[in-house]
């Protein structure tokens, strides 16, 4: 499990005084950027020097409780599946102060050429990084035929 | 079907020169705001005078093709289901110039008190508005037990 | 004077239930995009086919009154000065319903190569467009030495 | 001087592959939120328990160089003036990797009731916090008559 904590910013609140639902997906991307920060240069270097991007191909989200200004969102990131070119990530989003479950998000990204958007096989170092957070019962090697 | 056209703005592009995936959900909300504009005062008056809000409880999205600066996104909105308190909306997102299918999004909202967030029965005028865009084979009355 | 009306969107409100001050500058850019829409293809084509961009080099803003959800911002755009490569634009921002003055913004942009960011002389068609909105007492030709 | 470092996020880039100019003001507000984090509960508690807000009344910005994805913006915050109800803050924005001056921003905020927006005298603890970063030659006490 990779944990990413994100204080809610003043301008991310909507007219209902709640975090606007679309902002959660900004945070998902930030969580991935934080995960990639374990590599030198992080995601910017992946993009600029290795021409690697991670376009989103599928999202599913269930919202259980709202977040407000002053809250810290805690994204608990698990990898559900590592395919040939795609990775399925699950986030359990909790309110950090009291562990209230706020949302559950499943996010499928594809490793792709940043410039051409063509899918690419997941490089070994990235595969290893994702594998560190693979949940039990899911495997990178069990379903090699699926991408 | 309700149609909402949205030109991509300069600042909605990400570092990959594509519309950032989370922005699509901003547009979904704007499409609903445009739908509600058929009422006098639109969504702002619903919020301010009737204490009605539409928190999102579930989202599912499949992304097929990217959008770029200069594109116009066309959101074709259909209502799949009208429950007691919830509404399921489907958007087929197309690139307006050539009808390329860009994304398919399913969006479940709940009618709720804006101030307390408690679910509320869908008022008749709103129910009628959603019913105008209900697709064949789905019905507001067939599943009254489900909300 | 060029007029650009912009309804406030639900997600542009901050935790104080007001339009977040930085959003006003998003609207300024949108006002310019709307102005350029008088050319076929608008600003996207300027960028993509003519390699023309308009980086901001200076901003000054005075905020007098807040905007809220449900308001429509009316940007009254005047051109104060057209130099060799730069243009000074003034926006009087009003609440459309009652003409309340909300903000006054002065915005200096430079015409530049979109790809290299090097300043470029303002092309004649753009110069003519800006000149349509030049306020009395200011002139494109009076100060040719200044850029 | 208070220093706030802010990595540029993937979605803050515009179609020119630069940080969109309006985003700089988001960062200014974040810098202030970071400054207020020196108080227990930070700005959220100021807002929620003390009904204190900081609406922006004036901004001036000069942009010298662009920021790109992968850059870290370093905001060097100085207080230029502490009035009865207003504070003038200056940010020198630098590219953290090489100290390149990117922008200079002057930002005038007013201490106000968060709920009524009426100006309020700056409370002593906030005054002391701002005074820590007051630059030489400026003083909180020299111009008591000005707000």
Coordinates of C-alpha atoms in Angstrom, one line a residue:
Chain A
X1 CA 0.0 0.0 0.0
X2 CA 1.2 3.4 -0.9
X3 CA -0.2 6.3 1.1
X4 CA -0.6 9.8 -0.1
X5 CA -1.9 12.6 2.1
X6 CA -3.4 15.7 0.6
X7 CA -4.7 18.7 2.5
X8 CA -7.7 20.2 0.8
X9 CA -7.0 23.6 -0.6
X10 CA -9.1 26.7 -0.2
X11 CA -10.0 26.9 -3.8
X12 CA -10.9 23.3 -4.3
X13 CA -14.2 23.7 -2.4
X14 CA -17.4 24.2 -4.5
X15 CA -20.5 26.2 -3.9
X16 CA -21.8 23.5 -1.6
X17 CA -18.8 24.0 0.6
X18 CA -17.6 20.5 -0.2
X19 CA -14.7 19.3 -2.3
X20 CA -16.0 19.2 -5.8
X21 CA -16.2 15.6 -7.0
X22 CA -14.0 16.1 -10.0
X23 CA -11.1 17.3 -7.8
X24 CA -10.8 13.7 -6.4
X25 CA -9.3 12.7 -9.8
X26 CA -6.8 15.5 -9.7
X27 CA -5.7 14.0 -6.4
X28 CA -5.5 10.5 -7.9
X29 CA -3.1 11.8 -10.5
X30 CA -1.1 13.5 -7.8
X31 CA -1.0 10.3 -5.8
X32 CA 0.5 8.6 -8.9
X33 CA 3.0 11.5 -9.3
X34 CA 3.9 11.0 -5.6
X35 CA 4.4 7.2 -6.3
X36 CA 6.7 7.9 -9.2
X37 CA 8.7 10.3 -7.1
X38 CA 10.5 7.2 -5.9
X39 CA 12.4 7.3 -9.2
X40 CA 15.0 10.1 -9.6
X41 CA 13.3 12.9 -11.4
X42 CA 9.9 11.4 -10.8
X43 CA 7.1 11.6 -13.4
X44 CA 8.5 14.7 -15.1
X45 CA 11.7 12.8 -16.1
X46 CA 9.6 9.8 -17.2
X47 CA 7.8 12.1 -19.5
X48 CA 10.7 14.1 -20.7
X49 CA 13.5 11.6 -21.0
X50 CA 11.7 8.3 -21.5
X51 CA 8.7 9.5 -23.4
X52 CA 6.4 7.6 -21.0
X53 CA 2.9 8.7 -20.2
X54 CA 0.0 7.2 -18.3
X55 CA -3.3 8.1 -20.0
X56 CA -6.4 7.1 -18.1
X57 CA -8.6 4.6 -19.9
X58 CA -11.2 3.8 -17.2
X59 CA -12.4 5.1 -14.0
X60 CA -14.9 4.0 -11.5
X61 CA -15.7 5.9 -8.3
X62 CA -18.1 5.5 -5.4
X63 CA -18.5 8.5 -3.1
X64 CA -19.6 7.8 0.4
X65 CA -19.0 11.0 2.4
X66 CA -17.9 14.6 1.6
X67 CA -14.6 16.3 2.3
X68 CA -14.5 19.9 3.5
X69 CA -11.9 22.6 3.8
X70 CA -9.6 21.8 6.7
X71 CA -9.7 18.1 6.0
X72 CA -6.8 16.0 4.8
X73 CA -7.6 13.3 2.3
X74 CA -5.6 10.1 2.7
X75 CA -5.3 8.1 -0.5
X76 CA -4.5 4.5 0.2
X77 CA -3.3 3.1 -3.1
X78 CA -3.3 -0.5 -4.0
X79 CA -2.4 -2.1 -7.3
X80 CA -5.1 -4.6 -8.3
X81 CA -3.6 -5.8 -11.6
X82 CA -0.5 -5.3 -13.7
X83 CA -1.1 -6.2 -17.4
X84 CA 1.2 -6.0 -20.4
X85 CA 0.5 -2.4 -21.0
X86 CA -2.1 -1.4 -18.4
X87 CA -2.2 -1.1 -14.6
X88 CA -5.3 -1.1 -12.4
X89 CA -5.0 1.0 -9.3
X90 CA -7.5 1.2 -6.4
X91 CA -7.6 4.1 -4.0
X92 CA -9.4 4.0 -0.8
X93 CA -9.9 7.6 0.1
X94 CA -10.2 8.4 3.8
X95 CA -10.6 11.5 5.9
X96 CA -7.2 11.4 7.7
X97 CA -8.4 12.7 11.1
X98 CA -10.8 9.8 11.8
X99 CA -10.4 7.2 9.0
X100 CA -13.9 7.8 7.6
X101 CA -14.2 6.2 4.2
X102 CA -14.9 9.0 1.8
X103 CA -14.6 7.3 -1.6
X104 CA -13.4 4.2 -3.4
X105 CA -11.9 4.7 -6.8
X106 CA -10.6 2.3 -9.4
X107 CA -8.4 3.7 -12.0
X108 CA -7.0 2.0 -15.1
X109 CA -4.0 3.6 -16.8
X110 CA -2.1 2.5 -19.8
X111 CA 1.6 2.9 -20.3
X112 CA 2.0 4.8 -23.5
X113 CA 4.4 6.8 -25.5
X114 CA 3.9 10.4 -24.3
X115 CA 4.3 11.8 -27.8
X116 CA 2.4 9.3 -29.9
X117 CA 0.0 7.9 -27.2
X118 CA 0.7 4.4 -28.5
X119 CA 0.6 1.7 -25.7
X120 CA 3.9 0.4 -24.6
X121 CA 4.9 -2.6 -22.6
X122 CA 5.4 -1.6 -19.0
X123 CA 9.2 -1.2 -18.4
X124 CA 10.7 -3.4 -15.7
X125 CA 11.4 -0.7 -13.2
X126 CA 7.9 0.6 -13.3
X127 CA 6.5 -3.0 -13.2
X128 CA 8.6 -3.5 -10.1
X129 CA 7.3 -0.3 -8.5
X130 CA 3.7 -1.2 -9.1
X131 CA 4.4 -4.8 -7.9
X132 CA 5.4 -3.5 -4.5
X133 CA 1.8 -2.4 -4.0
X134 CA 0.1 -5.3 -5.6
X135 CA -2.6 -6.7 -3.3
X136 CA -2.7 -10.4 -2.3
X137 CA -4.8 -12.5 -4.6
X138 CA -3.9 -10.3 -7.6
X139 CA -0.8 -11.0 -9.6
X140 CA 1.2 -9.5 -12.4
X141 CA 2.1 -12.9 -13.8
X142 CA -1.2 -14.8 -13.5
X143 CA -2.9 -13.1 -16.4
X144 CA -0.2 -12.4 -19.0
X145 CA -2.6 -12.7 -21.8
X146 CA -4.6 -9.7 -20.7
X147 CA -3.5 -6.2 -21.2
Chain B
X1 CA -31.3 13.5 -25.6
X2 CA -29.9 16.8 -24.3
X3 CA -26.8 18.2 -26.1
X4 CA -24.2 20.3 -24.5
X5 CA -21.3 21.7 -26.5
X6 CA -18.2 22.8 -24.7
X7 CA -15.1 24.4 -26.4
X8 CA -12.0 23.3 -24.7
X9 CA -10.3 26.1 -22.9
X10 CA -6.6 27.0 -23.1
X11 CA -5.9 26.3 -19.5
X12 CA -7.7 22.9 -19.5
X13 CA -4.9 21.2 -21.3
X14 CA -2.3 19.2 -19.4
X15 CA 1.4 18.6 -19.8
X16 CA 0.6 16.0 -22.5
X17 CA -1.2 18.6 -24.5
X18 CA -4.5 16.7 -24.0
X19 CA -7.5 17.6 -22.0
X20 CA -6.7 16.4 -18.5
X21 CA -9.0 13.4 -17.7
X22 CA -10.5 15.0 -14.5
X23 CA -11.7 18.0 -16.5
X24 CA -14.3 15.7 -18.2
X25 CA -16.2 15.6 -14.9
X26 CA -16.2 19.4 -14.7
X27 CA -17.9 19.3 -18.1
X28 CA -20.4 16.7 -16.9
X29 CA -21.4 19.1 -14.1
X30 CA -21.6 22.0 -16.5
X31 CA -23.9 19.8 -18.8
X32 CA -26.2 19.3 -15.8
X33 CA -26.1 23.0 -15.1
X34 CA -27.0 23.7 -18.7
X35 CA -29.9 21.2 -18.5
X36 CA -31.2 22.9 -15.3
X37 CA -31.0 26.2 -17.1
X38 CA -34.4 25.3 -18.6
X39 CA -35.8 26.3 -15.3
X40 CA -36.0 30.0 -14.5
X41 CA -32.8 30.8 -12.5
X42 CA -31.3 27.5 -13.3
X43 CA -29.3 25.5 -10.8
X44 CA -28.3 28.6 -8.8
X45 CA -31.9 29.2 -7.9
X46 CA -32.5 25.5 -7.2
X47 CA -29.6 25.7 -4.7
X48 CA -30.5 29.0 -3.2
X49 CA -34.2 29.0 -3.0
X50 CA -35.1 25.4 -2.9
X51 CA -32.2 24.0 -1.0
X52 CA -31.7 21.3 -3.7
X53 CA -28.3 19.9 -4.5
X54 CA -27.1 17.0 -6.6
X55 CA -24.1 15.3 -5.0
X56 CA -22.4 12.6 -7.1
X57 CA -22.5 9.2 -5.6
X58 CA -21.1 7.1 -8.5
X59 CA -19.2 7.6 -11.6
X60 CA -17.9 5.3 -14.3
X61 CA -15.9 6.5 -17.3
X62 CA -14.3 4.9 -20.3
X63 CA -11.9 7.1 -22.3
X64 CA -11.5 6.2 -26.0
X65 CA -9.7 9.1 -27.6
X66 CA -8.1 12.4 -26.4
X67 CA -9.4 15.9 -26.8
X68 CA -7.0 18.8 -27.6
X69 CA -7.1 22.5 -27.6
X70 CA -9.3 23.8 -30.4
X71 CA -11.7 20.9 -30.1
X72 CA -15.3 21.2 -29.0
X73 CA -16.6 18.5 -26.8
X74 CA -20.2 17.5 -27.4
X75 CA -21.9 15.9 -24.5
X76 CA -24.9 13.8 -25.5
X77 CA -26.8 13.3 -22.3
X78 CA -29.3 10.5 -21.7
X79 CA -31.2 9.6 -18.6
X80 CA -30.9 5.9 -17.9
X81 CA -32.9 5.7 -14.7
X82 CA -35.0 7.9 -12.4
X83 CA -35.3 6.5 -8.9
X84 CA -37.0 7.9 -5.8
X85 CA -34.0 10.1 -4.9
X86 CA -31.3 9.2 -7.5
X87 CA -30.9 9.8 -11.2
X88 CA -28.5 7.9 -13.5
X89 CA -27.2 10.0 -16.4
X90 CA -25.2 8.7 -19.3
X91 CA -23.0 11.0 -21.4
X92 CA -21.6 10.1 -24.8
X93 CA -18.8 12.5 -25.3
X94 CA -17.9 13.2 -28.9
X95 CA -15.5 15.4 -30.7
X96 CA -17.9 17.8 -32.3
X97 CA -16.1 18.3 -35.6
X98 CA -16.2 14.7 -36.7
X99 CA -18.4 12.8 -34.2
X100 CA -15.4 10.7 -32.9
X101 CA -16.4 9.0 -29.7
X102 CA -14.1 10.3 -27.0
X103 CA -15.6 9.0 -23.8
X104 CA -18.6 7.3 -22.3
X105 CA -19.5 8.4 -18.8
X106 CA -22.2 7.1 -16.4
X107 CA -23.0 9.5 -13.6
X108 CA -25.3 8.8 -10.6
X109 CA -26.5 11.8 -8.7
X110 CA -28.7 12.0 -5.6
X111 CA -31.2 14.7 -5.0
X112 CA -30.4 16.1 -1.6
X113 CA -30.9 19.0 0.7
X114 CA -28.1 21.4 -0.2
X115 CA -27.6 22.4 3.4
X116 CA -27.9 19.0 5.2
X117 CA -26.9 16.7 2.3
X118 CA -29.9 14.4 3.2
X119 CA -31.4 12.7 0.2
X120 CA -34.8 14.0 -0.9
X121 CA -37.5 12.7 -3.2
X122 CA -37.0 14.1 -6.6
X123 CA -39.5 17.0 -7.0
X124 CA -42.0 16.7 -9.8
X125 CA -40.7 19.4 -12.1
X126 CA -37.2 17.9 -11.9
X127 CA -38.6 14.4 -12.5
X128 CA -40.4 15.7 -15.6
X129 CA -37.2 17.4 -16.8
X130 CA -35.2 14.2 -16.5
X131 CA -38.0 12.1 -17.9
X132 CA -37.8 14.1 -21.2
X133 CA -34.4 12.6 -21.8
X134 CA -35.1 9.1 -20.5
X135 CA -34.0 6.5 -23.0
X136 CA -36.3 3.8 -24.3
X137 CA -36.2 0.6 -22.2
X138 CA -35.6 2.5 -19.1
X139 CA -38.3 3.9 -16.9
X140 CA -38.9 6.1 -14.0
X141 CA -41.8 4.0 -12.8
X142 CA -40.6 0.4 -13.3
X143 CA -38.3 0.3 -10.3
X144 CA -40.0 2.4 -7.7
X145 CA -38.4 0.3 -4.9
X146 CA -34.9 1.2 -5.9
X147 CA -33.5 4.6 -5.1
Chain C
X1 CA -15.5 48.0 -26.1
X2 CA -15.8 44.2 -26.4
X3 CA -18.2 42.6 -23.9
X4 CA -17.8 39.0 -22.6
X5 CA -20.4 37.6 -20.3
X6 CA -19.4 34.6 -18.1
X7 CA -21.8 32.8 -15.7
X8 CA -20.0 31.6 -12.6
X9 CA -19.6 27.9 -12.5
X10 CA -20.4 25.8 -9.4
X11 CA -16.8 24.6 -9.0
X12 CA -15.3 28.1 -9.2
X13 CA -16.5 29.1 -5.8
X14 CA -14.0 28.9 -2.9
X15 CA -14.4 28.0 0.8
X16 CA -15.7 31.5 1.5
X17 CA -18.5 31.0 -1.0
X18 CA -17.0 33.6 -3.3
X19 CA -15.4 33.3 -6.7
X20 CA -11.7 32.6 -5.9
X21 CA -9.7 35.7 -6.9
X22 CA -7.4 33.8 -9.2
X23 CA -10.4 32.6 -11.3
X24 CA -10.8 36.2 -12.5
X25 CA -7.7 35.8 -14.6
X26 CA -9.0 32.6 -16.1
X27 CA -11.9 34.7 -17.2
X28 CA -9.6 37.4 -18.7
X29 CA -8.0 34.8 -20.8
X30 CA -11.4 33.5 -21.9
X31 CA -12.4 37.0 -22.8
X32 CA -9.4 37.2 -25.1
X33 CA -10.2 33.8 -26.5
X34 CA -13.8 35.2 -27.2
X35 CA -12.3 38.3 -28.8
X36 CA -10.1 36.2 -31.1
X37 CA -13.2 34.1 -32.0
X38 CA -13.9 36.9 -34.5
X39 CA -11.2 35.3 -36.7
X40 CA -12.0 32.0 -38.3
X41 CA -10.7 29.2 -36.1
X42 CA -10.1 31.7 -33.3
X43 CA -7.2 31.5 -30.9
X44 CA -6.7 27.7 -31.5
X45 CA -5.9 28.4 -35.1
X46 CA -3.7 31.4 -34.3
X47 CA -1.7 29.0 -32.1
X48 CA -1.6 26.0 -34.3
X49 CA -1.3 27.5 -37.8
X50 CA 0.4 30.8 -37.2
X51 CA 2.5 29.9 -34.2
X52 CA 1.2 33.0 -32.3
X53 CA 0.8 33.1 -28.6
X54 CA 0.0 35.9 -26.1
X55 CA 2.0 35.3 -22.9
X56 CA 1.1 37.6 -20.0
X57 CA 3.9 39.9 -18.9
X58 CA 2.0 42.2 -16.4
X59 CA -1.2 42.2 -14.5
X60 CA -2.7 44.7 -12.1
X61 CA -6.1 44.1 -10.4
X62 CA -8.2 45.9 -7.9
X63 CA -11.1 43.9 -6.4
X64 CA -14.1 45.9 -5.2
X65 CA -16.9 43.5 -4.6
X66 CA -17.2 39.7 -4.6
X67 CA -19.0 37.5 -7.1
X68 CA -21.0 34.5 -6.0
X69 CA -22.6 31.4 -7.5
X70 CA -25.5 32.4 -9.7
X71 CA -23.8 35.7 -10.7
X72 CA -22.8 36.4 -14.3
X73 CA -19.6 38.3 -14.7
X74 CA -19.5 40.9 -17.4
X75 CA -16.1 41.7 -18.7
X76 CA -16.0 45.1 -20.5
X77 CA -12.7 45.0 -22.4
X78 CA -10.9 48.1 -23.6
X79 CA -7.6 48.3 -25.3
X80 CA -5.4 51.0 -23.7
X81 CA -2.3 50.7 -25.8
X82 CA -1.0 48.8 -28.8
X83 CA 2.8 48.7 -29.0
X84 CA 5.1 47.0 -31.4
X85 CA 4.8 43.7 -29.7
X86 CA 2.7 44.3 -26.7
X87 CA -1.0 45.2 -26.0
X88 CA -2.4 46.6 -22.8
X89 CA -6.0 45.6 -22.2
X90 CA -8.3 46.9 -19.4
X91 CA -11.2 45.0 -18.1
X92 CA -14.0 46.5 -16.1
X93 CA -15.6 43.5 -14.4
X94 CA -19.2 44.0 -13.5
X95 CA -22.0 41.9 -12.0
X96 CA -24.3 41.7 -14.9
X97 CA -27.6 41.8 -13.1
X98 CA -27.0 45.3 -11.5
X99 CA -23.8 46.7 -13.1
X100 CA -22.0 46.6 -9.7
X101 CA -18.3 47.2 -10.3
X102 CA -16.5 44.1 -9.1
X103 CA -13.0 44.5 -10.3
X104 CA -10.7 46.5 -12.6
X105 CA -7.9 44.6 -14.2
X106 CA -5.1 45.8 -16.5
X107 CA -3.4 43.1 -18.5
X108 CA -0.3 43.4 -20.6
X109 CA 0.3 40.6 -23.2
X110 CA 3.1 40.2 -25.6
X111 CA 2.6 38.7 -29.1
X112 CA 5.1 35.9 -29.3
X113 CA 6.0 32.9 -31.2
X114 CA 4.1 30.1 -29.5
X115 CA 6.9 27.6 -29.9
X116 CA 9.9 29.8 -29.0
X117 CA 8.2 32.5 -26.9
X118 CA 10.2 35.2 -28.7
X119 CA 8.3 38.4 -29.1
X120 CA 6.9 39.2 -32.6
X121 CA 5.5 42.3 -34.2
X122 CA 1.8 42.3 -33.9
X123 CA 0.4 41.1 -37.3
X124 CA -1.9 43.6 -39.1
X125 CA -5.1 41.7 -38.7
X126 CA -4.6 41.4 -34.9
X127 CA -3.6 45.0 -34.7
X128 CA -6.8 46.0 -36.5
X129 CA -8.8 43.8 -34.1
X130 CA -7.3 45.4 -31.1
X131 CA -7.6 48.9 -32.6
X132 CA -11.4 48.4 -32.8
X133 CA -11.5 48.5 -29.0
X134 CA -8.9 51.2 -28.4
X135 CA -10.2 53.8 -26.1
X136 CA -10.1 57.5 -27.0
X137 CA -6.9 59.2 -25.9
X138 CA -4.9 56.1 -26.5
X139 CA -3.5 55.3 -29.8
X140 CA -1.6 52.6 -31.6
X141 CA 0.4 55.0 -33.6
X142 CA 1.3 57.7 -31.0
X143 CA 4.0 55.7 -29.3
X144 CA 5.6 53.6 -31.9
X145 CA 8.9 53.6 -30.0
X146 CA 7.5 51.8 -27.0
X147 CA 6.9 48.1 -27.1
Chain D
X1 CA 11.4 35.8 4.6
X2 CA 9.1 32.9 4.4
X3 CA 9.8 30.3 1.7
X4 CA 7.2 28.1 0.1
X5 CA 8.2 25.5 -2.5
X6 CA 5.6 24.2 -4.9
X7 CA 6.2 21.5 -7.5
X8 CA 4.3 22.2 -10.7
X9 CA 1.5 19.7 -11.2
X10 CA 0.7 17.9 -14.4
X11 CA -2.6 19.5 -14.8
X12 CA -1.5 23.1 -14.2
X13 CA 0.2 23.3 -17.6
X14 CA -1.6 25.1 -20.4
X15 CA -1.8 24.5 -24.1
X16 CA 1.5 26.4 -24.5
X17 CA 3.2 23.8 -22.2
X18 CA 3.8 26.5 -19.6
X19 CA 2.2 27.1 -16.2
X20 CA -0.9 29.1 -16.9
X21 CA -0.4 32.6 -15.6
X22 CA -3.5 32.5 -13.4
X23 CA -2.2 29.5 -11.5
X24 CA 0.5 31.7 -10.0
X25 CA -2.2 33.2 -7.8
X26 CA -3.4 29.9 -6.6
X27 CA 0.2 29.3 -5.5
X28 CA 0.2 32.7 -3.7
X29 CA -2.8 31.7 -1.7
X30 CA -1.2 28.3 -0.9
X31 CA 1.9 30.2 0.3
X32 CA -0.3 32.1 2.7
X33 CA -2.0 28.9 3.8
X34 CA 1.5 27.5 4.4
X35 CA 2.4 30.6 6.4
X36 CA -0.7 30.3 8.5
X37 CA 0.1 26.6 9.2
X38 CA 2.5 27.9 11.9
X39 CA -0.7 28.4 14.0
X40 CA -2.4 25.2 15.3
X41 CA -5.1 24.3 12.8
X42 CA -3.7 26.8 10.3
X43 CA -6.0 28.8 8.0
X44 CA -8.9 26.3 8.3
X45 CA -9.2 27.0 12.0
X46 CA -8.8 30.7 11.5
X47 CA -11.8 30.6 9.2
X48 CA -13.9 28.2 11.1
X49 CA -13.3 29.1 14.7
X50 CA -12.3 32.8 14.5
X51 CA -14.4 33.8 11.5
X52 CA -11.2 35.4 9.9
X53 CA -10.7 35.6 6.2
X54 CA -8.2 37.3 3.9
X55 CA -10.0 38.6 0.8
X56 CA -7.6 40.0 -1.9
X57 CA -8.1 43.6 -2.7
X58 CA -5.1 44.3 -5.0
X59 CA -2.7 42.3 -7.0
X60 CA 0.2 43.3 -9.2
X61 CA 2.4 40.9 -11.1
X62 CA 5.3 41.0 -13.4
X63 CA 6.1 37.8 -15.3
X64 CA 9.8 37.4 -16.4
X65 CA 10.2 33.7 -17.4
X66 CA 7.9 30.7 -17.8
X67 CA 7.6 27.7 -15.6
X68 CA 7.2 24.2 -17.0
X69 CA 6.2 20.7 -15.8
X70 CA 9.0 19.3 -13.7
X71 CA 9.9 22.7 -12.3
X72 CA 9.6 23.6 -8.6
X73 CA 8.4 27.2 -8.0
X74 CA 10.0 28.8 -4.9
X75 CA 7.9 31.6 -3.5
X76 CA 10.0 33.9 -1.3
X77 CA 7.5 35.8 0.7
X78 CA 8.2 39.2 2.3
X79 CA 5.8 41.5 4.1
X80 CA 6.0 45.0 2.9
X81 CA 3.5 46.7 5.1
X82 CA 1.1 45.9 7.9
X83 CA -1.8 48.4 8.2
X84 CA -4.7 48.4 10.6
X85 CA -6.7 45.9 8.5
X86 CA -4.6 45.2 5.5
X87 CA -1.3 43.5 4.8
X88 CA 0.9 43.9 1.7
X89 CA 2.9 40.8 0.8
X90 CA 5.5 40.5 -1.9
X91 CA 6.5 37.3 -3.5
X92 CA 9.6 36.8 -5.5
X93 CA 8.9 33.6 -7.5
X94 CA 12.0 31.7 -8.6
X95 CA 12.7 28.5 -10.4
X96 CA 14.1 26.4 -7.5
X97 CA 16.7 24.5 -9.5
X98 CA 18.6 27.6 -10.6
X99 CA 17.2 30.6 -8.8
X100 CA 15.9 32.1 -12.1
X101 CA 13.5 35.0 -11.3
X102 CA 10.2 34.0 -12.8
X103 CA 7.8 36.6 -11.4
X104 CA 7.4 39.3 -8.9
X105 CA 3.9 39.6 -7.3
X106 CA 2.6 42.2 -4.8
X107 CA -0.6 41.1 -3.0
X108 CA -2.7 43.2 -0.8
X109 CA -5.1 41.3 1.5
X110 CA -7.5 42.6 4.0
X111 CA -8.3 40.9 7.3
X112 CA -12.1 40.5 7.3
X113 CA -14.9 38.7 8.9
X114 CA -15.2 35.5 6.9
X115 CA -19.0 35.5 7.2
X116 CA -19.8 39.2 6.7
X117 CA -16.6 40.3 4.7
X118 CA -16.3 43.4 6.9
X119 CA -12.7 44.4 7.5
X120 CA -11.4 43.7 11.0
X121 CA -8.3 44.9 12.8
X122 CA -5.5 42.5 12.4
X123 CA -5.4 40.3 15.6
X124 CA -2.1 40.5 17.6
X125 CA -1.0 36.9 16.8
X126 CA -1.4 37.4 13.1
X127 CA 0.2 40.8 13.3
X128 CA 3.2 39.2 15.0
X129 CA 3.4 36.4 12.4
X130 CA 3.4 38.9 9.6
X131 CA 5.9 41.1 11.4
X132 CA 8.4 38.2 11.4
X133 CA 8.7 38.6 7.7
X134 CA 8.5 42.4 7.4
X135 CA 11.3 43.7 5.3
X136 CA 13.7 46.4 6.5
X137 CA 12.6 49.9 5.7
X138 CA 9.0 48.9 6.1
X139 CA 7.3 49.0 9.4
X140 CA 4.0 48.0 11.0
X141 CA 4.1 51.0 13.3
X142 CA 5.2 53.8 11.1
X143 CA 2.0 54.3 9.2
X144 CA -0.8 53.6 11.7
X145 CA -3.1 56.0 10.1
X146 CA -3.2 54.0 6.9
X147 CA -5.1 50.9 6.5

